[in-house]
XYZ file of N, CA, C and O in Angstrom:
680
model
N 149.989 169.946 213.187
C 149.378 171.261 213.136
C 150.753 172.545 212.960
O 149.732 173.702 212.729
N 151.807 171.939 213.197
C 153.139 173.277 213.220
C 153.002 173.936 211.707
O 153.592 175.064 211.319
N 152.975 172.867 210.763
C 152.548 173.348 209.240
C 151.779 174.144 209.014
O 151.933 175.507 208.727
N 150.767 173.688 209.699
C 149.725 174.801 208.900
C 149.533 176.125 209.857
O 149.301 177.394 209.297
N 149.618 176.488 210.940
C 150.256 177.213 211.608
C 151.296 178.670 211.156
O 151.403 179.413 210.936
N 152.544 177.695 210.471
C 153.393 178.315 209.597
C 152.444 178.875 208.167
O 153.236 179.714 208.102
N 152.308 178.212 207.913
C 151.441 178.407 206.847
C 150.499 179.323 206.668
O 150.669 179.991 206.053
N 149.346 179.655 207.510
C 148.607 180.178 208.083
C 149.457 181.779 208.659
O 149.091 182.818 207.879
N 150.319 181.778 208.700
C 150.951 182.922 209.385
C 151.928 183.431 208.070
O 151.996 184.572 207.933
N 152.268 182.649 207.103
C 153.143 183.134 205.838
C 152.164 183.954 205.389
O 152.386 185.068 204.663
N 150.642 183.456 204.837
C 149.164 184.322 203.992
C 148.892 185.461 204.760
O 149.218 186.370 204.327
N 149.459 185.716 206.395
C 149.255 186.750 207.129
C 150.033 187.380 206.710
O 150.276 189.376 206.484
N 151.294 187.594 206.646
C 152.578 188.384 206.839
C 152.926 188.472 204.603
O 153.638 189.961 204.269
N 152.090 187.739 204.134
C 151.693 187.955 202.559
C 151.964 189.744 202.138
O 152.636 190.042 201.336
N 150.697 190.382 202.775
C 150.276 191.583 202.320
C 151.416 192.558 202.528
O 151.218 193.489 202.020
N 151.569 192.173 204.267
C 152.659 193.060 204.465
C 154.088 193.324 203.390
O 154.883 194.185 203.189
N 154.867 192.021 202.956
C 155.684 191.962 202.173
C 155.369 192.860 200.725
O 156.551 193.241 200.415
N 154.425 192.574 200.377
C 153.929 193.085 199.096
C 153.959 194.263 198.886
O 153.948 194.958 198.369
N 153.293 195.346 200.292
C 153.384 196.225 200.132
C 154.158 196.874 200.492
O 154.708 197.980 200.001
N 155.718 196.224 200.886
C 156.705 196.859 201.294
C 157.823 196.714 200.378
O 158.493 198.050 199.613
N 157.217 196.144 199.251
C 157.751 195.889 197.600
C 157.118 197.048 197.007
O 158.096 197.672 195.985
N 156.173 197.629 197.039
C 155.484 198.498 196.199
C 155.582 199.911 196.781
O 155.338 200.865 195.771
N 156.101 199.791 197.946
C 156.518 201.632 198.546
C 157.909 202.377 197.353
O 158.455 201.031 196.907
N 157.109 203.639 197.337
C 158.234 203.697 196.449
C 159.487 203.996 197.169
O 159.889 203.986 198.360
N 161.050 203.896 196.377
C 162.063 204.082 197.022
C 162.323 205.067 197.131
O 162.059 206.378 196.957
N 163.739 205.411 198.434
C 163.889 206.418 198.831
C 164.366 207.400 198.038
O 165.197 206.705 196.970
N 164.294 208.860 197.915
C 164.828 209.548 196.687
C 166.601 209.193 197.154
O 167.069 209.377 198.159
N 167.574 209.653 196.213
C 168.837 209.528 196.227
C 169.535 210.809 197.159
O 170.210 210.635 197.549
N 168.549 211.456 196.739
C 169.335 213.408 197.965
C 168.332 214.581 197.329
O 167.372 214.178 196.848
N 169.209 215.233 198.122
C 168.997 216.374 197.530
C 169.872 217.653 196.921
O 171.084 217.241 198.145
N 169.760 218.510 196.323
C 170.758 219.412 195.968
C 170.862 220.596 195.693
O 169.585 221.202 194.997
N 171.387 221.282 196.309
C 171.461 223.046 196.257
C 172.572 223.390 194.946
O 173.433 222.834 195.062
N 172.020 223.980 193.983
C 172.708 224.645 193.035
C 172.955 226.031 192.629
O 172.146 226.343 192.638
N 173.780 226.852 193.308
C 173.819 228.051 193.152
C 174.963 228.709 192.277
O 175.867 228.516 191.931
N 174.191 229.363 190.963
C 174.794 229.863 189.766
C 175.371 231.586 190.361
O 173.937 232.091 190.404
N 176.304 232.008 189.625
C 176.530 233.059 189.320
C 177.077 233.370 188.607
O 177.812 232.578 187.706
N 177.276 235.270 188.106
C 177.687 235.418 187.135
C 178.850 236.660 187.087
O 178.984 237.160 188.147
N 180.129 236.255 187.091
C 181.126 236.791 187.556
C 181.807 236.890 186.123
O 181.753 236.165 184.982
N 182.012 238.722 186.136
C 183.052 238.656 184.861
C 184.486 237.830 184.975
O 184.632 237.149 185.538
N 184.707 237.322 183.814
C 185.910 236.679 183.511
C 187.392 237.409 183.850
O 188.081 236.649 184.944
N 187.567 238.650 183.796
C 188.578 239.022 184.750
C 188.948 239.197 186.300
O 189.396 239.434 186.845
N 187.281 239.085 186.714
C 187.074 239.007 188.290
C 186.948 237.136 188.877
O 187.175 237.043 190.194
N 187.094 236.420 188.195
C 187.075 234.998 188.158
C 188.333 234.272 189.589
O 187.887 233.940 190.198
N 189.458 235.015 189.029
C 190.344 234.629 189.908
C 190.181 234.817 191.046
O 191.031 234.379 192.284
N 189.919 236.196 191.138
C 189.713 236.960 192.281
C 188.525 236.160 193.369
O 188.852 235.774 194.781
N 187.535 235.924 192.441
C 186.478 235.232 193.596
C 186.857 234.326 194.154
O 186.749 233.168 195.082
N 187.728 232.909 192.735
C 188.930 231.655 192.940
C 188.954 231.918 194.449
O 189.031 231.350 195.474
N 190.449 232.790 194.713
C 191.023 233.031 195.597
C 190.045 233.327 197.157
O 189.919 232.645 197.770
N 189.149 233.935 196.473
C 188.352 234.235 198.191
C 187.522 233.123 198.593
O 187.302 232.684 199.944
N 186.672 232.583 197.728
C 186.035 231.079 198.140
C 186.975 230.134 198.323
O 186.741 229.624 199.595
N 188.160 230.260 197.947
C 189.163 228.978 198.532
C 189.565 228.976 200.001
O 190.014 228.421 200.940
N 189.733 230.727 200.256
C 190.215 231.324 201.751
C 188.712 231.006 202.859
O 189.066 230.605 203.778
N 187.819 231.462 202.250
C 186.399 231.819 202.976
C 185.423 230.859 203.444
O 184.740 230.664 204.099
N 184.997 230.225 202.017
C 184.090 228.914 201.807
C 184.341 227.902 201.597
O 183.835 226.599 202.501
N 185.234 227.228 200.517
C 185.718 225.795 200.304
C 186.293 225.349 201.897
O 185.526 224.246 201.984
N 186.992 225.427 202.752
C 187.455 224.819 203.674
C 186.373 224.459 204.700
O 185.816 223.876 205.401
N 185.280 225.661 204.389
C 184.253 224.855 205.945
C 182.779 224.328 205.160
O 182.515 223.548 205.126
N 182.590 224.357 203.085
C 181.919 223.084 202.719
C 182.680 221.860 202.788
O 182.097 221.035 203.010
N 184.287 221.856 203.139
C 184.812 220.373 203.181
C 184.315 220.053 204.465
O 184.066 219.044 205.133
N 184.771 221.110 205.663
C 183.835 220.712 206.897
C 182.830 220.087 207.454
O 182.544 219.099 208.144
N 181.980 220.450 206.193
C 180.147 220.034 206.726
C 180.175 218.943 205.819
O 179.108 218.436 206.642
N 180.967 218.563 204.894
C 181.226 217.517 204.490
C 181.469 216.648 205.675
O 181.058 214.953 205.760
N 183.055 216.841 205.954
C 183.261 216.090 207.212
C 182.664 215.704 208.070
O 182.533 214.584 208.917
N 182.240 216.652 208.408
C 181.210 216.234 209.670
C 179.411 215.964 209.414
O 178.799 215.265 210.306
N 179.025 215.585 208.214
C 178.549 214.631 207.843
C 177.067 215.709 207.532
O 175.967 214.815 207.510
N 177.189 216.771 207.774
C 175.888 217.633 207.409
C 175.406 217.720 206.107
O 174.550 217.682 205.801
N 176.723 216.941 205.147
C 176.288 217.302 203.509
C 176.918 215.777 203.352
O 177.895 215.482 203.568
N 176.809 215.201 201.866
C 177.402 214.033 201.294
C 178.291 214.436 200.782
O 179.216 213.696 200.376
N 178.779 215.421 199.720
C 179.454 216.361 198.821
C 179.212 217.421 198.563
O 178.201 218.176 198.703
N 179.986 218.487 198.488
C 179.986 219.894 197.957
C 181.026 220.327 197.036
O 182.357 219.607 197.013
N 180.795 221.340 196.238
C 182.374 221.733 195.966
C 181.746 223.153 194.756
O 180.218 223.497 194.891
N 182.767 223.758 194.251
C 183.076 224.838 193.353
C 183.230 224.254 191.681
O 184.170 223.713 191.328
N 182.276 225.107 191.216
C 182.689 224.814 189.266
C 182.955 225.902 189.151
O 181.955 226.936 189.397
N 183.730 225.894 187.959
C 184.294 227.219 187.172
C 183.673 226.735 185.830
O 184.145 225.889 185.355
N 183.704 227.896 184.863
C 184.147 227.443 183.687
C 184.448 228.766 183.228
O 183.811 229.680 183.200
N 185.234 228.670 181.697
C 184.990 229.824 181.311
C 184.833 229.494 179.714
O 184.812 230.431 178.812
N 184.019 228.679 179.506
C 183.340 228.296 178.281
C 181.929 227.643 178.223
O 181.827 226.750 179.480
N 180.884 228.307 178.140
C 179.276 228.463 177.964
C 178.802 229.589 178.395
O 178.957 230.671 177.680
N 177.743 229.415 179.236
C 176.847 230.348 179.234
C 177.469 231.428 180.447
O 179.075 231.528 180.383
N 176.856 232.487 180.684
C 177.269 233.311 181.690
C 177.753 233.302 183.461
O 177.965 234.034 184.021
N 176.892 231.809 183.038
C 176.317 231.404 184.695
C 178.046 230.662 185.239
O 177.942 229.247 185.109
N 178.934 230.938 185.210
C 180.239 230.886 185.765
C 181.090 230.384 186.959
O 182.021 229.892 186.969
N 180.573 230.421 187.623
C 181.339 230.181 189.126
C 179.669 229.937 190.166
O 178.677 230.942 190.052
N 180.292 228.903 190.453
C 179.058 228.400 191.053
C 179.410 226.884 192.193
O 180.539 226.639 191.969
N 178.115 226.880 193.104
C 178.688 225.823 194.256
C 177.451 225.124 194.367
O 176.596 225.363 194.014
N 177.646 224.060 195.065
C 177.018 223.016 195.117
C 176.825 222.181 196.449
O 178.022 222.207 196.888
N 176.131 221.654 196.663
C 175.927 220.845 197.795
C 174.853 219.508 197.386
O 173.485 219.994 197.195
N 175.026 218.412 198.140
C 174.280 217.330 198.086
C 174.117 216.784 199.725
O 174.810 217.136 200.044
N 172.987 216.488 200.188
C 172.385 216.520 201.403
C 171.736 215.432 200.994
O 170.872 214.704 200.569
N 171.459 214.194 202.006
C 170.428 213.576 202.312
C 169.026 213.725 201.820
O 167.944 212.915 201.193
N 168.345 214.920 202.454
C 167.024 215.399 201.856
C 166.845 216.969 202.237
O 167.808 217.695 202.220
N 165.795 217.494 202.463
C 165.535 219.282 202.128
C 165.932 219.367 203.828
O 166.759 220.537 203.361
N 165.421 218.715 204.656
C 165.352 219.432 205.659
C 167.113 219.333 206.312
O 167.564 220.176 207.042
N 167.673 217.962 205.828
C 169.464 218.144 205.699
C 169.989 219.663 205.290
O 170.980 219.765 205.523
N 169.433 219.750 204.281
C 170.262 221.059 203.462
C 170.060 221.957 204.143
O 170.707 222.403 203.986
N 169.062 222.064 204.702
C 168.554 223.785 205.611
C 169.401 223.723 206.706
O 170.039 224.627 207.106
N 169.542 222.671 207.274
C 170.514 222.388 208.214
C 171.884 222.416 208.037
O 172.902 223.365 208.398
N 172.571 222.419 207.031
C 174.258 222.228 206.477
C 174.193 223.716 206.136
O 175.286 224.564 205.996
N 173.069 224.150 205.106
C 172.959 225.889 205.058
C 172.997 226.320 205.811
O 174.451 227.342 205.822
N 172.610 226.186 207.031
C 172.359 227.320 208.313
C 173.698 227.389 208.540
O 174.162 228.064 209.124
N 174.310 226.085 208.508
C 175.800 225.736 209.028
C 176.913 226.352 208.433
O 177.784 226.988 208.856
N 176.795 226.297 207.159
C 177.693 226.831 206.366
C 177.684 228.759 206.641
O 178.851 229.017 206.757
N 176.552 229.338 206.476
C 176.250 230.843 206.050
C 176.941 230.852 208.098
O 177.493 232.043 207.967
N 176.775 230.168 208.983
C 177.145 230.534 210.406
C 178.822 230.628 210.280
O 179.082 230.989 211.233
N 179.050 229.645 209.849
C 180.465 229.435 209.897
C 181.098 230.473 209.717
O 182.636 230.724 210.119
N 180.582 230.539 208.328
C 181.585 231.620 207.553
C 181.429 233.239 208.019
O 182.687 233.594 208.099
N 180.067 232.985 208.742
C 179.935 234.629 209.516
C 180.700 234.589 210.377
O 181.493 235.991 210.993
N 180.933 233.625 211.332
C 181.619 233.496 212.672
C 183.251 233.852 212.329
O 184.218 234.694 212.846
N 183.766 232.948 211.239
C 185.553 233.493 210.759
C 185.469 234.785 210.623
O 186.456 235.319 210.637
N 184.355 235.514 209.678
C 184.385 236.917 209.203
C 182.952 237.638 208.788
O 182.286 236.582 208.085
N 182.949 238.543 209.996
C 181.189 238.905 209.461
C 181.523 239.581 207.990
O 180.225 239.497 207.651
N 182.195 239.694 207.395
C 182.084 240.647 206.079
C 182.416 238.961 204.550
O 182.667 239.977 203.282
N 182.578 238.187 204.948
C 182.894 237.194 204.323
C 182.125 236.831 203.176
O 182.504 237.045 201.783
N 180.705 237.037 203.368
C 179.845 236.927 202.033
C 179.344 238.525 201.297
O 179.642 238.188 200.232
N 179.931 239.717 201.744
C 179.804 240.657 201.184
C 181.383 240.529 200.290
O 181.074 241.381 199.026
N 182.263 239.864 200.658
C 183.611 240.476 200.267
C 183.795 239.031 198.779
O 184.168 239.981 197.851
N 183.115 238.194 199.519
C 183.025 237.120 197.553
C 182.088 237.840 197.137
O 182.640 237.515 195.579
N 180.625 238.330 197.078
C 179.720 238.018 196.037
C 179.469 239.493 195.581
O 178.977 239.812 194.816
N 180.766 240.863 195.930
C 180.591 241.861 195.350
C 181.072 241.534 194.133
O 180.823 242.236 193.202
N 181.410 240.825 193.254
C 182.215 240.708 192.146
C 181.137 239.773 191.732
O 181.317 239.044 190.128
N 180.236 239.433 192.169
C 178.952 238.482 191.859
C 177.661 239.779 190.888
O 177.979 240.328 191.696
N 177.563 239.506 189.215
C 177.047 240.470 188.583
C 175.373 240.254 188.739
O 174.516 240.365 188.904
N 175.444 238.887 188.988
C 173.487 238.288 189.137
C 173.922 236.911 189.948
O 174.823 236.299 189.518
N 172.852 235.806 190.625
C 172.762 234.973 190.918
C 171.845 234.032 191.184
O 170.657 234.725 191.192
N 171.529 232.622 190.966
C 170.533 232.138 191.438
C 170.246 230.984 191.951
O 171.782 230.381 192.008
N 169.464 230.767 192.555
C 169.757 229.178 193.429
C 168.549 228.525 192.560
O 167.526 228.643 192.700
N 168.955 227.123 192.803
C 168.349 226.092 192.232
C 167.984 224.960 193.191
O 169.203 224.626 193.939
N 167.298 224.501 193.952
C 166.991 223.495 194.434
C 166.588 222.282 194.325
O 165.490 222.004 193.606
N 167.173 221.205 194.259
C 166.799 220.015 193.601
C 166.494 218.885 194.299
O 167.310 218.753 194.952
N 165.266 218.033 194.010
C 165.315 216.202 194.774
C 165.709 216.107 193.678
O 165.457 215.555 192.117
N 166.922 214.790 194.055
C 167.578 214.235 193.213
C 166.667 213.039 192.616
O 166.107 212.259 193.653
N 166.534 212.431 191.476
C 165.869 211.556 191.412
C 166.455 209.954 190.952
O 166.177 209.189 191.293
N 167.917 210.347 190.491
C 168.986 209.320 189.931
C 170.363 210.041 190.358
O 170.286 210.724 190.322
N 171.024 209.082 191.028
C 172.726 209.578 191.415
C 173.504 207.878 191.366
O 172.641 207.228 192.105
N 174.296 208.137 190.795
C 175.123 206.840 190.793
C 176.429 207.427 190.613
O 176.764 208.244 190.138
N 177.125 206.756 191.828
C 178.847 207.334 191.588
C 179.728 206.376 192.031
O 179.133 205.306 192.624
N 180.727 206.321 191.090
C 181.412 205.310 191.619
C 181.922 205.480 192.882
O 182.416 206.326 193.610
N 183.256 204.279 193.687
C 183.423 204.392 194.944
C 184.920 205.283 194.960
O 185.821 204.474 193.848
N 185.408 206.033 195.594
C 186.302 206.390 195.184
C 187.350 205.956 197.115
O 186.688 205.942 197.802
N 188.476 205.217 196.510
C 189.365 204.835 197.280
C 189.454 206.404 198.986
O 189.906 207.649 198.158
N 190.039 205.464 199.207
C 190.312 206.666 200.883
C 191.945 207.525 199.956
O 193.094 206.864 199.621
N 191.591 209.014 200.219
C 193.184 209.767 199.287
C 193.307 210.066 198.024
O 193.919 210.603 197.594
N 191.958 209.171 197.076
C 191.776 209.264 195.827
C 190.737 210.433 195.584
O 190.119 210.708 196.197
N 191.424 211.273 194.314
C 190.570 212.520 194.254
C 189.317 211.755 193.696
O 189.441 210.917 192.194
N 187.870 212.321 193.533
C 186.975 212.072 192.724
C 187.571 212.526 190.950
O 188.184 213.309 191.002
N 186.689 211.467 189.890
C 186.928 212.736 188.843
C 186.675 214.170 188.653
O 185.673 214.429 189.861
N 187.433 214.923 188.097
C 186.986 216.381 187.952
C 186.244 216.999 187.141
O 186.469 217.872 186.803
N 185.119 216.264 186.551
C 184.779 216.949 185.392
C 182.990 216.709 185.877
O 182.545 215.627 186.188
N 182.046 217.589 185.510
C 180.758 217.929 185.702
C 180.454 218.108 184.181
O 180.970 219.602 183.914
N 179.143 217.890 183.720
C 178.448 218.495 182.908
C 176.974 218.632 183.601
O 176.316 217.478 183.788
N 176.338 219.832 183.639
C 175.415 220.280 184.057
C 174.173 220.493 182.636
O 174.774 221.780 182.119
N 173.145 219.974 182.200
C 172.425 220.082 181.215
C 171.062 220.752 181.343
O 170.650 219.908 182.415
N 170.728 222.004 181.621
C 169.551 222.607 181.582
C 168.858 222.653 180.910
O 169.292 223.488 180.130
N 167.584 221.734 180.760
C 165.717 222.414 180.002
C 165.009 223.042 180.754
O 165.253 222.754 181.810
N 164.223 224.512 180.193
C 163.420 224.781 180.630
C 162.024 224.082 180.059
O 162.043 223.583 178.643
N 161.205 223.042 180.586
C 159.420 222.514 180.447
C 158.889 223.095 180.450
O 158.310 223.906 181.745
N 157.939 223.244 179.647
C 156.807 223.916 179.890
C 155.999 223.400 180.361
O 155.743 222.023 180.775
N 155.048 224.162 181.510
C 153.988 223.206 182.415
C 153.011 223.287 181.495
O 151.893 224.269 181.469
N 152.697 222.341 181.092
C 151.421 222.219 179.941
C 150.433 220.905 180.388
O 151.367 220.005 181.417
N 149.505 221.115 180.189
C 148.559 220.211 181.121
C 149.036 218.572 180.665
O 148.961 217.944 181.328
N 149.261 218.526 179.222
C 149.525 216.808 179.102
C 150.480 216.478 179.680
O 150.889 215.067 179.913
N 151.492 217.351 179.850
C 153.414 216.784 180.250
C 152.973 216.738 181.857
O 153.343 215.834 182.866
N 151.720 217.237 182.859
C 151.948 216.994 184.371
C 150.543 215.605 184.212
O 150.917 214.699 185.071
N 150.049 214.880 183.225
C 149.254 214.206 182.843
C 150.413 213.445 183.310
O 150.372 211.385 183.570
N 151.791 213.280 183.048
C 152.399 212.125 182.800
C 153.011 211.857 183.712
O 153.661 210.269 184.422
N 153.402 212.470 184.779
C 154.024 213.035 186.373
C 153.576 213.468 187.248
O 152.486 214.424 186.760
N 153.593 213.328 188.378
C 152.867 214.340 189.211
C 154.403 214.787 190.603
O 155.413 214.545 189.704
N 154.223 215.589 190.928
C 155.286 216.806 191.399
C 156.140 215.788 192.233
O 156.996 216.149 192.546
N 155.800 214.426 192.752
C 156.798 213.837 193.717
C 157.894 212.735 192.822
O 158.810 212.468 192.961
N 157.258 212.767 191.321
C 158.347 212.326 190.766
C 159.684 212.415 190.088
O 159.725 214.110 189.795
């Protein structure tokens, strides 16, 4: 009788196990990418301002667990979007919390910090992404992560045939 009960229980639990395996995986996170156009002559000034007004606060947001990582990217070769910063969080709601904290901490330290930094920005755009795949190697305590990022952006036309291949959550 015990064997029959165990077998019956196994068959009852099998659909739950199968459904759990069919569930979509948790997305690996959410990313905000803020791109800015700064003249090459002002890039050093913006970097110095960011290093004193924003970078320490970005670091503290990561240290406090509000973001998984954050950073500033610059380039002198490529397109016009040459001074950029980003933030990875667990999800969109976590990003909103982290962003609000970044803004409030910057303004608490210096109510003019955004005006001072962004007076050199000719144009900016914000991009918010659901991250579909992310892999990074473990970094040992005290070790700096690799310092190069390649960001390749493509415009994809919103064609009916393309929409049939994927849905908005993919």
